[in-house]
Tab-separated table of C-alpha atoms in Angstrom:
chain	number	residue	atom	x	y	z
A	1	LEU	CA	-32.808	178.741	1.725
A	2	GLY	CA	-35.030	179.755	4.628
A	3	LEU	CA	-38.113	180.015	2.414
A	4	TYR	CA	-37.255	176.678	0.807
A	5	ASN	CA	-36.869	175.011	4.214
A	6	ALA	CA	-40.242	176.366	5.349
A	7	TRP	CA	-41.884	175.058	2.149
A	8	LEU	CA	-40.100	171.717	2.537
A	9	ASP	CA	-41.297	171.309	6.141
A	10	VAL	CA	-44.910	171.720	5.049
A	11	LEU	CA	-44.464	169.477	1.997
A	12	LEU	CA	-42.921	166.612	3.963
A	13	ARG	CA	-45.444	166.912	6.788
A	14	GLU	CA	-48.500	167.037	4.508
A	15	LYS	CA	-47.381	164.909	1.547
A	16	GLY	CA	-44.499	162.808	2.888
A	17	ALA	CA	-46.409	159.521	2.619
A	18	ASP	CA	-47.306	160.291	-1.015
A	19	LEU	CA	-43.827	161.510	-1.921
A	20	PHE	CA	-41.879	158.486	-3.135
A	21	ARG	CA	-38.730	160.367	-4.110
A	22	MET	CA	-37.491	163.928	-4.382
A	23	LYS	CA	-34.148	165.147	-5.664
A	24	GLY	CA	-32.533	168.231	-7.034
A	25	VAL	CA	-30.004	170.997	-6.780
A	26	LEU	CA	-30.495	174.601	-5.672
A	27	ALA	CA	-28.624	177.775	-6.499
A	28	VAL	CA	-28.789	179.617	-3.156
A	29	LYS	CA	-28.510	183.395	-3.192
A	30	GLY	CA	-25.235	184.535	-1.630
A	31	ILE	CA	-23.719	181.019	-1.514
A	32	GLU	CA	-21.113	179.879	-4.068
A	33	ASP	CA	-21.666	176.149	-3.540
A	34	LYS	CA	-24.359	173.921	-5.018
A	35	TYR	CA	-26.986	172.706	-2.571
A	36	ALA	CA	-28.002	169.147	-3.444
A	37	PHE	CA	-30.817	167.207	-1.823
A	38	HIS	CA	-32.759	163.983	-1.994
A	39	ALA	CA	-35.618	162.486	-0.050
A	40	VAL	CA	-37.521	159.228	0.180
A	41	HIS	CA	-40.930	159.782	1.737
A	42	MET	CA	-40.211	161.955	4.826
A	43	ILE	CA	-36.500	161.146	5.085
A	44	TYR	CA	-34.604	164.145	3.698
A	45	LYS	CA	-30.928	164.891	3.240
A	46	GLY	CA	-29.558	168.173	1.939
A	47	TYR	CA	-25.937	169.265	1.741
A	48	PHE	CA	-23.621	171.770	0.093
A	49	MET	CA	-21.322	170.451	-2.607
A	50	ASP	CA	-18.674	171.928	-4.864
A	51	PRO	CA	-18.842	175.538	-6.066
A	52	TRP	CA	-20.646	176.217	-9.328
A	53	ALA	CA	-17.263	177.169	-10.824
A	54	HIS	CA	-17.753	177.519	-14.588
A	55	GLU	CA	-21.352	176.287	-14.596
A	56	ALA	CA	-24.262	178.698	-14.616
A	57	PRO	CA	-26.111	178.316	-11.268
A	58	VAL	CA	-29.475	176.625	-11.761
A	59	THR	CA	-32.247	175.249	-9.608
A	60	LYS	CA	-33.721	171.865	-10.516
A	61	LEU	CA	-36.301	169.881	-8.613
A	62	THR	CA	-37.821	166.479	-9.361
A	63	LEU	CA	-40.696	164.968	-7.375
A	64	ILE	CA	-42.030	161.449	-7.855
A	65	GLY	CA	-45.161	160.403	-6.011
A	66	LYS	CA	-48.905	160.007	-6.038
A	67	ASN	CA	-51.754	162.429	-5.335
A	68	LEU	CA	-49.470	165.415	-6.008
A	69	ASP	CA	-50.893	168.627	-7.463
A	70	HIS	CA	-48.212	169.699	-9.934
A	71	GLU	CA	-49.459	173.260	-10.342
A	72	ALA	CA	-49.882	173.884	-6.597
A	73	LEU	CA	-46.393	172.470	-5.926
A	74	ARG	CA	-44.883	174.623	-8.674
A	75	LYS	CA	-46.541	177.804	-7.380
A	76	ALA	CA	-45.504	177.105	-3.781
A	77	PHE	CA	-41.929	176.380	-4.830
A	78	MET	CA	-41.784	179.567	-6.924
A	79	ARG	CA	-42.529	181.546	-3.746
A	80	CYS	CA	-39.229	180.185	-2.342
A	81	LEU	CA	-37.051	181.731	-5.018
A	82	ALA	CA	-34.931	184.791	-4.236
A	83	THR	CA	-36.724	187.247	-6.487
A	84	GLU	CA	-37.501	190.901	-5.920
A	85	GLU	CA	-41.198	190.022	-5.787
A	86	ASN	CA	-40.646	187.403	-3.053
A	87	ASP	CA	-38.314	189.735	-1.124
A	88	ASN	CA	-40.982	192.443	-1.200
A	89	ALA	CA	-43.669	189.963	-0.107
A	90	TYR	CA	-41.479	188.983	2.875
A	91	LYS	CA	-40.912	192.623	3.852
A	92	ASP	CA	-44.623	193.438	3.472
A	93	LYS	CA	-45.432	190.806	6.128
A	94	LEU	CA	-43.155	192.466	8.705
A	95	ARG	CA	-44.806	194.572	11.407
A	96	PHE	CA	-42.336	197.470	11.234
A	97	GLN	CA	-40.612	199.437	8.498
A	98	THR	CA	-37.269	201.219	8.164
A	99	GLY	CA	-37.268	204.342	10.342
A	100	ASP	CA	-39.814	203.043	12.865
A	101	ARG	CA	-39.000	203.606	16.558
A	102	VAL	CA	-38.951	200.312	18.420
A	103	GLU	CA	-37.707	198.675	21.588
A	104	CYS	CA	-35.575	195.528	21.424
A	105	ASN	CA	-35.238	192.903	24.122
A	106	SER	CA	-31.515	192.806	24.869
A	107	GLU	CA	-29.310	191.528	27.679
A	108	SER	CA	-29.865	194.834	29.526
A	109	GLY	CA	-33.664	194.814	29.102
A	110	TRP	CA	-35.793	196.712	26.613
A	111	SER	CA	-33.616	199.134	24.630
A	112	PRO	CA	-35.044	201.856	22.360
A	113	GLY	CA	-33.832	202.337	18.812
A	114	VAL	CA	-34.676	202.797	15.145
A	115	ILE	CA	-35.003	200.160	12.440
A	116	VAL	CA	-32.286	200.757	9.846
A	117	GLN	CA	-32.700	197.692	7.609
A	118	LEU	CA	-35.272	195.033	6.787
A	119	ALA	CA	-34.324	191.436	5.919
A	120	TYR	CA	-30.855	191.756	7.433
A	121	ARG	CA	-28.121	189.165	6.931
A	122	GLU	CA	-24.521	188.766	8.106
A	123	PRO	CA	-21.969	186.305	6.667
A	124	GLU	CA	-21.749	184.580	10.069
A	125	PHE	CA	-25.468	183.747	10.069
A	126	GLY	CA	-26.297	180.157	9.285
A	127	VAL	CA	-27.455	179.408	5.770
A	128	GLY	CA	-31.151	180.100	5.525
A	129	PHE	CA	-31.293	182.528	8.462
A	130	LEU	CA	-32.466	186.040	7.738
A	131	ALA	CA	-33.068	188.519	10.549
A	132	PRO	CA	-36.250	190.530	10.034
A	133	TYR	CA	-34.642	193.739	11.322
A	134	GLN	CA	-31.372	195.501	11.947
A	135	VAL	CA	-31.783	198.184	14.625
A	136	SER	CA	-29.630	201.117	15.651
A	137	LEU	CA	-30.124	201.448	19.396
A	138	ASP	CA	-30.167	204.864	21.032
A	139	ASN	CA	-27.033	203.877	22.987
A	140	GLY	CA	-25.105	203.618	19.681
A	141	ARG	CA	-25.092	199.823	19.337
A	142	LEU	CA	-26.133	198.214	16.066
A	143	ILE	CA	-28.013	194.928	16.577
A	144	PHE	CA	-30.308	192.552	14.713
A	145	CYS	CA	-33.621	191.093	15.871
A	146	PRO	CA	-33.800	187.347	15.224
A	147	SER	CA	-37.604	187.238	15.030
A	148	ASP	CA	-40.574	189.512	14.409
A	149	ASP	CA	-42.507	188.946	17.629
A	150	ASP	CA	-43.319	190.896	20.796
A	151	MET	CA	-40.812	188.885	22.846
A	152	CYS	CA	-37.995	190.285	20.680
A	153	ILE	CA	-39.153	193.635	19.285
A	154	ARG	CA	-42.056	195.965	19.957
A	155	LEU	CA	-43.237	199.463	19.127
A	156	ALA	CA	-41.410	202.002	21.293
A	157	ALA	CA	-43.472	202.941	24.335
A	158	GLU	CA	-42.459	206.577	24.085
A	159	GLN	CA	-41.804	208.304	20.812
A	160	PRO	CA	-39.144	211.064	21.028
A	161	PRO	CA	-40.377	214.658	20.903
A	162	ALA	CA	-40.361	216.296	17.480
A	163	LYS	CA	-37.177	218.272	16.822
A	164	LYS	CA	-37.643	222.020	16.717
A	165	ALA	CA	-36.709	223.753	13.522
A	166	LYS	CA	-33.661	226.015	13.768
A	167	HIS	CA	-34.138	229.634	12.739
């Protein structure tokens, strides 16, 4: 839902005046309920409804307006879907990879650790929120970084010495 919301923000900002009406339903990965939405120009309302129950989850979108490029809208919307290709594209944009040594800005200052997971999510996170990284800190704590920027996470200043091989 995070990718959809980002796409929607741009769509409403750039094409809101030309968008007479928009409606649809989304099948959101990891969520059992239908997400329904409608908009008139730049006024948007989205909400979760009943579970899909015995229906096959589907995503449907209808846009009515003027000066809309159907193919460009379709391609942009397709980049919002939870596919392996889109997941990989998201991970490729991240600055760090699993196993990288980093420092995370925590309540006790900058704490060193190792990235253990990309695109991390917990059930308690709000719908649409995906943490770029889960990090195992050197002090044993397991945390997530809410954003991929230097205020939150950075390359570790000192890399640990290489471990000596045992004979």
